[in-house]
Short mmCIF file of C-alpha atoms in Angstrom, two decimals:
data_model
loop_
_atom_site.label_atom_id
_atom_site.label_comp_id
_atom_site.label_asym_id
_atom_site.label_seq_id
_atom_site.Cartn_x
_atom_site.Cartn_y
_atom_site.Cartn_z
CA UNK A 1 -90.52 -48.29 -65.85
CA UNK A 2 -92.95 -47.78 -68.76
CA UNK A 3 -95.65 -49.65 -67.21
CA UNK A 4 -95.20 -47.22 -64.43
CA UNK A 5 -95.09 -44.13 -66.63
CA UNK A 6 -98.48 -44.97 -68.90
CA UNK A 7 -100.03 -45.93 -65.32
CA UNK A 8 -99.64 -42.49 -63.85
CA UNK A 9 -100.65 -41.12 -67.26
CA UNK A 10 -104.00 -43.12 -67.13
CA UNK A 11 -104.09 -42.36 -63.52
CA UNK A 12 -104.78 -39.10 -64.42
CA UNK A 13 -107.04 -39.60 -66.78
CA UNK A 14 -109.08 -41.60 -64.95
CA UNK A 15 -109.27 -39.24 -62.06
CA UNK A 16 -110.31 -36.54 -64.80
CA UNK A 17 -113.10 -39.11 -66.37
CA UNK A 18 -114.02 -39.95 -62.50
CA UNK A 19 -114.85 -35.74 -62.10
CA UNK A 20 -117.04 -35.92 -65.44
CA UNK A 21 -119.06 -38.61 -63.92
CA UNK A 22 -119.56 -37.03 -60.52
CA UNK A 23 -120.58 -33.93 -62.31
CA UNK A 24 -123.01 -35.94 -64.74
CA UNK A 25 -124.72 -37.88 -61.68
CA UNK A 26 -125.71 -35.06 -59.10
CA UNK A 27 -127.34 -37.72 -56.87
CA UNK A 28 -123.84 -39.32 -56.25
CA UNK A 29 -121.92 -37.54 -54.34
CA UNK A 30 -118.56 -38.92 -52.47
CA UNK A 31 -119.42 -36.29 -49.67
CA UNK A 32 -115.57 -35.44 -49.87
CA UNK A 33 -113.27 -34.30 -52.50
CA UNK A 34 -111.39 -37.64 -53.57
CA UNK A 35 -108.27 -38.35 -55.65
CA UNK A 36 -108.00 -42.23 -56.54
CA UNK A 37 -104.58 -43.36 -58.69
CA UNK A 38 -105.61 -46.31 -59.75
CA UNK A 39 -102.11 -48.47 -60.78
CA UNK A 40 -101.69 -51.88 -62.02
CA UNK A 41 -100.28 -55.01 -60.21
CA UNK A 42 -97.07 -55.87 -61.26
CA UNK A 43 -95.67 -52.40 -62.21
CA UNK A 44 -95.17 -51.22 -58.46
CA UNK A 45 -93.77 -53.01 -55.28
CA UNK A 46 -96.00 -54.85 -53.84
CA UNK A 47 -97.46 -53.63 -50.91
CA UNK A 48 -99.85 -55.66 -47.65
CA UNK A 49 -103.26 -54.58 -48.41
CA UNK A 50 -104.93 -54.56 -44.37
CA UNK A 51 -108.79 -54.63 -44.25
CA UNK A 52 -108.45 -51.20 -42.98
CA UNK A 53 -112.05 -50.35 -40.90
CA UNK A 54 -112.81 -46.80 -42.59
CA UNK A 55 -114.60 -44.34 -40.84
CA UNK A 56 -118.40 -43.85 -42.30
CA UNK A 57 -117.68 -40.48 -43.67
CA UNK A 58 -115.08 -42.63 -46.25
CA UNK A 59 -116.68 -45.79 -46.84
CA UNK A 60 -119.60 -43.80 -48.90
CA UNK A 61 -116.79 -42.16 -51.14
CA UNK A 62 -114.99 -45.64 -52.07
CA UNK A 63 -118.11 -46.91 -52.62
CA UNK A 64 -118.83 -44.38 -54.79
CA UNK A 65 -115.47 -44.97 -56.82
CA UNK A 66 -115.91 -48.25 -56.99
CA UNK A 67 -119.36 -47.87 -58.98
CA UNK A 68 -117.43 -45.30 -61.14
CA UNK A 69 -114.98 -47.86 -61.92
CA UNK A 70 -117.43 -50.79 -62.89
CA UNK A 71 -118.92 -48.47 -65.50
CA UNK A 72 -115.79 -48.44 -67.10
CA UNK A 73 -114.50 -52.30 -66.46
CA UNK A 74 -116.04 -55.75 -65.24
CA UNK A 75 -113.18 -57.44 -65.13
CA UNK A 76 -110.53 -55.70 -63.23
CA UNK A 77 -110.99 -55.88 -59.05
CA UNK A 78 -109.82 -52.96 -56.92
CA UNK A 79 -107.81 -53.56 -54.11
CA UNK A 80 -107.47 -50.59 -52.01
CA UNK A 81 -103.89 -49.55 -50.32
CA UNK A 82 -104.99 -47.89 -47.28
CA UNK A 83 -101.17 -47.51 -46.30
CA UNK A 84 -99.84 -45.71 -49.01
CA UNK A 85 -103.14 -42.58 -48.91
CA UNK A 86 -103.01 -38.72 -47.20
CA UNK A 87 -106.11 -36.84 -46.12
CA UNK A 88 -106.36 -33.28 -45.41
CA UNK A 89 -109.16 -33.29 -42.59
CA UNK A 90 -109.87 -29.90 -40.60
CA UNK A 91 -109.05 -30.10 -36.67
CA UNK A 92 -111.48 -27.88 -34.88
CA UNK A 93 -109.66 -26.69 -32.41
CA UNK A 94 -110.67 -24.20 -29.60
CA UNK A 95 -107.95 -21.57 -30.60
CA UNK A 96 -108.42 -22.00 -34.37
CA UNK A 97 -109.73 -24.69 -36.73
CA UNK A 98 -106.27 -25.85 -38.22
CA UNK A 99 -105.63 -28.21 -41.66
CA UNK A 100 -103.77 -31.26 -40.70
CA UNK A 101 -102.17 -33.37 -43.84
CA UNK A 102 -101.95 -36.80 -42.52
CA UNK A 103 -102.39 -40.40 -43.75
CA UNK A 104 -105.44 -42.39 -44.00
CA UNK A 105 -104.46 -44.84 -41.00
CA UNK A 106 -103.99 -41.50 -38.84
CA UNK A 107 -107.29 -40.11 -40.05
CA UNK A 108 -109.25 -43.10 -39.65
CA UNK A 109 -107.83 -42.66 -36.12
CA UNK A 110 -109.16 -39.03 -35.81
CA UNK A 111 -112.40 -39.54 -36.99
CA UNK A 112 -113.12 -41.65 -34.25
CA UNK A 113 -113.27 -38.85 -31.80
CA UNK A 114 -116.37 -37.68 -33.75
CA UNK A 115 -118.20 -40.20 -31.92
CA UNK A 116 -116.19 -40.42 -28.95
CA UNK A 117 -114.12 -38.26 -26.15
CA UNK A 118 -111.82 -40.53 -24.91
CA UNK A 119 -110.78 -44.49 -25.99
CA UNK A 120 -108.75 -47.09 -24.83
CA UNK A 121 -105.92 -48.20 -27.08
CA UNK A 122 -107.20 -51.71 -27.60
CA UNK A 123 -111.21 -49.86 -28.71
CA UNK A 124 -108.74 -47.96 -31.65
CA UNK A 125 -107.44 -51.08 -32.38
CA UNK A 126 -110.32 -53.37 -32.71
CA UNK A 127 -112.63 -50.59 -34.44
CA UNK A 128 -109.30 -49.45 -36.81
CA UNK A 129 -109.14 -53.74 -37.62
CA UNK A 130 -105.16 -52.77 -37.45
CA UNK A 131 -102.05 -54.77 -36.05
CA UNK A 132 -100.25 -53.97 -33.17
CA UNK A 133 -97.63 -52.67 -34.96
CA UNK A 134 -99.56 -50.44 -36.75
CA UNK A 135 -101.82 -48.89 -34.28
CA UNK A 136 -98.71 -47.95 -32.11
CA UNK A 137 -97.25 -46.22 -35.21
CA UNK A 138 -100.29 -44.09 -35.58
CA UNK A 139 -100.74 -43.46 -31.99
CA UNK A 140 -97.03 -42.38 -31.72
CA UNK A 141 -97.47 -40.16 -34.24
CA UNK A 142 -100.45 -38.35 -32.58
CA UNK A 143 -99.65 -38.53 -29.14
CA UNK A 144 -95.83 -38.17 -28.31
CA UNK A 145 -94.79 -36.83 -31.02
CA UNK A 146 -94.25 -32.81 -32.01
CA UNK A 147 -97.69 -32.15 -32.73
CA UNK A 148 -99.98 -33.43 -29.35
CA UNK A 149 -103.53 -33.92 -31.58
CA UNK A 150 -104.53 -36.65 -28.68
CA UNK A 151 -103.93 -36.46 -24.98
CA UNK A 152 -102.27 -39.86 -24.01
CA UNK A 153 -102.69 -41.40 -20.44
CA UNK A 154 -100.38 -42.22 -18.44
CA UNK A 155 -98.44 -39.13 -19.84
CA UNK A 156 -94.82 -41.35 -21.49
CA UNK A 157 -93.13 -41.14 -24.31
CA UNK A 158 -94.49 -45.26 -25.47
CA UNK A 159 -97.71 -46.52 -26.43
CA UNK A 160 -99.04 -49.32 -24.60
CA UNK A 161 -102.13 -51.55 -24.57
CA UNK A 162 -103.40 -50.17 -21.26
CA UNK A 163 -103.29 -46.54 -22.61
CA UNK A 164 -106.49 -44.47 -23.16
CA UNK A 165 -106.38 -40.97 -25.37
CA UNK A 166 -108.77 -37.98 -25.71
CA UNK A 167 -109.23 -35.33 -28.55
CA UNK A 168 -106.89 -32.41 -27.36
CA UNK A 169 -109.15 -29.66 -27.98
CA UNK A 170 -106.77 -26.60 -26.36
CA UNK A 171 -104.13 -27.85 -28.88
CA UNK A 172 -102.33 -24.98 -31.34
CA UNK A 173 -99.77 -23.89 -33.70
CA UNK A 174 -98.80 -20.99 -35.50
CA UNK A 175 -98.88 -22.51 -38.69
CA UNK A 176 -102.76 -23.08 -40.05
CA UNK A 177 -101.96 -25.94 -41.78
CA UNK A 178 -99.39 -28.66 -40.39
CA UNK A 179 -98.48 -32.17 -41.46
CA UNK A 180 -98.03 -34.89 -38.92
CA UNK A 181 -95.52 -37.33 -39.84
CA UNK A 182 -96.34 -41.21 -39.62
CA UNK A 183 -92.49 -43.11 -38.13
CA UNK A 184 -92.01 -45.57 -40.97
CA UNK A 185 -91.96 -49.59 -40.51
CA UNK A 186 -88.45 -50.55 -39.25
CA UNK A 187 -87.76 -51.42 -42.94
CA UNK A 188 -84.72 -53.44 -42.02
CA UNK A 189 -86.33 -55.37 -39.58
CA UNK A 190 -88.77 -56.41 -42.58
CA UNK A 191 -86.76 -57.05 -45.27
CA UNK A 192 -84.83 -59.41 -43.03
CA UNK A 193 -88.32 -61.40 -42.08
CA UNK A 194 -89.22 -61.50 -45.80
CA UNK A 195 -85.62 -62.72 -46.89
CA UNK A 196 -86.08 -65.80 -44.14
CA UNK A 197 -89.29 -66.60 -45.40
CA UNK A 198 -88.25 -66.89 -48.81
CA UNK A 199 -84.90 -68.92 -47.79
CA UNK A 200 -87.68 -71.09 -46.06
CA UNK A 201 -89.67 -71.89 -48.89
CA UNK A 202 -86.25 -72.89 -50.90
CA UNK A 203 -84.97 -75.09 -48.67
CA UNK A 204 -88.56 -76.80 -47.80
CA UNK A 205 -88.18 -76.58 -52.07
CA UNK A 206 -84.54 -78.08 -52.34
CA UNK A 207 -85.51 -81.45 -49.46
CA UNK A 208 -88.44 -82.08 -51.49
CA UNK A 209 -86.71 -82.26 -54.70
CA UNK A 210 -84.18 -84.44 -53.89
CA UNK A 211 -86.31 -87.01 -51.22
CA UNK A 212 -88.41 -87.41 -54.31
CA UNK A 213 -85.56 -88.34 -56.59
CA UNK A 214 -83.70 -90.41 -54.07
CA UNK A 215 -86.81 -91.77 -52.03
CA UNK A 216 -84.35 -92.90 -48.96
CA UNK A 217 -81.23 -90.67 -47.95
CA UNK A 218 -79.10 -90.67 -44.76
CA UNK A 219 -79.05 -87.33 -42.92
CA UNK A 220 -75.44 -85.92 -43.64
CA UNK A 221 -75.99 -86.90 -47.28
CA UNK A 222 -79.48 -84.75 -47.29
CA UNK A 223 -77.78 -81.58 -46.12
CA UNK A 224 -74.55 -81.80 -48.05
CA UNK A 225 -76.90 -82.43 -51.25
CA UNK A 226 -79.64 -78.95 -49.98
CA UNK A 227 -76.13 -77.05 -49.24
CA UNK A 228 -74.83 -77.89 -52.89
CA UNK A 229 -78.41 -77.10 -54.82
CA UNK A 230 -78.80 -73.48 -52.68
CA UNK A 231 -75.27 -72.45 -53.15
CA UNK A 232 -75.95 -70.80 -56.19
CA UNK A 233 -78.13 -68.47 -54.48
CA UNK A 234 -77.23 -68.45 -50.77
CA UNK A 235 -74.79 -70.52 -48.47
CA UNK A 236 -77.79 -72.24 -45.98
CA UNK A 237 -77.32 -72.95 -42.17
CA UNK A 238 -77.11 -75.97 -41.59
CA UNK A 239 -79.47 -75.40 -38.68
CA UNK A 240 -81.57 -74.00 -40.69
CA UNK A 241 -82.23 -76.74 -42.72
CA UNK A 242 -82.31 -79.29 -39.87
CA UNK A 243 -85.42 -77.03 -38.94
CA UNK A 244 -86.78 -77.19 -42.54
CA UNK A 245 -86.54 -81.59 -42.52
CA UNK A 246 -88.43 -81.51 -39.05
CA UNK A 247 -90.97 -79.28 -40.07
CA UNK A 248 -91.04 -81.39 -43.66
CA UNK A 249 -92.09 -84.57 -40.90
CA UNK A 250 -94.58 -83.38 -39.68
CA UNK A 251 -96.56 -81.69 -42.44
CA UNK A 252 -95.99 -85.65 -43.75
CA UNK A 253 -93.72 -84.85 -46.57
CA UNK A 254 -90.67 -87.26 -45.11
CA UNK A 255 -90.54 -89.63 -42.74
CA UNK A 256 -87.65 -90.88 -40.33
CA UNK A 257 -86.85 -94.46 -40.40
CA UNK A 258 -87.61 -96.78 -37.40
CA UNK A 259 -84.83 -98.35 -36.96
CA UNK A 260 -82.36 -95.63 -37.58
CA UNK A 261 -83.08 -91.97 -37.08
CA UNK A 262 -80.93 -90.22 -39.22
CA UNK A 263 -82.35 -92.22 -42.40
CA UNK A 264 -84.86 -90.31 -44.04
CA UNK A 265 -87.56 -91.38 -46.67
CA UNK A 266 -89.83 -89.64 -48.66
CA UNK A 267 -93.66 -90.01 -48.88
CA UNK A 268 -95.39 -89.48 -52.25
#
């Protein structure tokens, strides 16, 4: 917690030192106003950092940053969270140019119907670099959701990988400045995937370390001996570790014995 406190006070600091420079250097320019917390690993959750495809008008101001930062530090690396930014782009819309809040995935999105009136779902996904997952969220958000920025075709409520969109130019509110809500990840769903994974890695963990103490060990006395060792931080299936031994086989860590099957021995 006070790693995370003295990083948003730095933060801060840095953005002010980052304003100083821009105003020392008039030939850089970011070409937008940009806010950059800069945080350090280990402090905050840890978060997928996607090789996110920004639109030109953004590359040139990270770039910028980036040469800001190196002035001040050699040895630190930036690693950009695309997923966790907000940009306040202007929609110009026939009735009235409107401010739209909205994050940088959905942005990125928008900005590509600078260049283009209408796009297939799978040219947003391949010049966005996004997953599937992803690129539905964003496209939800803009098409079917309460505020219709992009026309969707076929006119449903669900994204699909056949769909094309256009800019909605006729599109209005009464409010001049609206922001457009991204769904977030099924969180559940993800937690569960990440708690399997790591069960994975301790069972694959648990076989190793006792095939390499043992060497040879029957079946039922493998599992019995994995189910003991992880019980002080989960109760395994038994399945699951069957799954865990066959996948051991074939990346060569165990072998089964010739003559009977449910002996296994372990390979150095």
């Amino acid at each position: 917690m006070e790693g995370m406190v003295t990083d948003l006070t730095l933060a801060k600091e840095n953005q002010s030192h980052f304003e100083e420079y821009l105003s020392n250097n008039s030939n850089v320019s970011p070409g937008i106003d940009l806010t950059v917390t800069v945080l350090t690993t280990g402090f905050w959750p840890s978060y997928k950092s996607f090789d996110l495809n920004l639109p030109a008008e953004m590359v040139k101001c990270v770039e910028v940053f980036r040469e800001f930062y190196q002035t001040k530090t050699k040895h630190r690396k930036l690693t950009w969270i695309y997923s966790l930014g907000t940009c306040n782009i202007n929609g110009k819309f026939e009735p009235k140019t409107m401010e739209l809040i909205v994050t940088t995935y959905q942005a990125s999105a928008l900005l590509l119907f600078n260049l283009s009136d209408r796009l297939s779902y799978q040219e947003i996904m391949s010049q966005l670099n996004l997953s599937d997952d992803d690129v539905v969220r964003l496209l939800h958000s803009l098409s079917c959701a309460k505020y219709k920025i992009l026309i969707k075709e076929p006119n449903t409520k669900t994204i699909s990988p056949t769909d094309y969109f256009e800019f909605n130019s006729k599109f209005t509110d009464k409010m001049r400045r609206i922001k457009i809500p991204l769904p977030p990840v099924d969180e559940k769903k993800k937690v569960i995937e990440d708690v399997d994974k790591d069960r994975r890695y301790a069972i694959d963990a648990s076989i190793v370390r006792i095939m390499k103490s043992r060497k040879v060990l029957g079946y039922q006395q493998l599992v019995m001996e994995c189910v003991e060792q992880l019980g002080r931080m989960f109760k395994p299936d038994v399945k699951a570790i069957k799954k865990r031994i066959e996948d051991l086989i074939t990346r060569d860590y165990l072998e089964r014995d010739k003559e009977n099957p449910n002996l296994f021995r372990y390979l150095a």
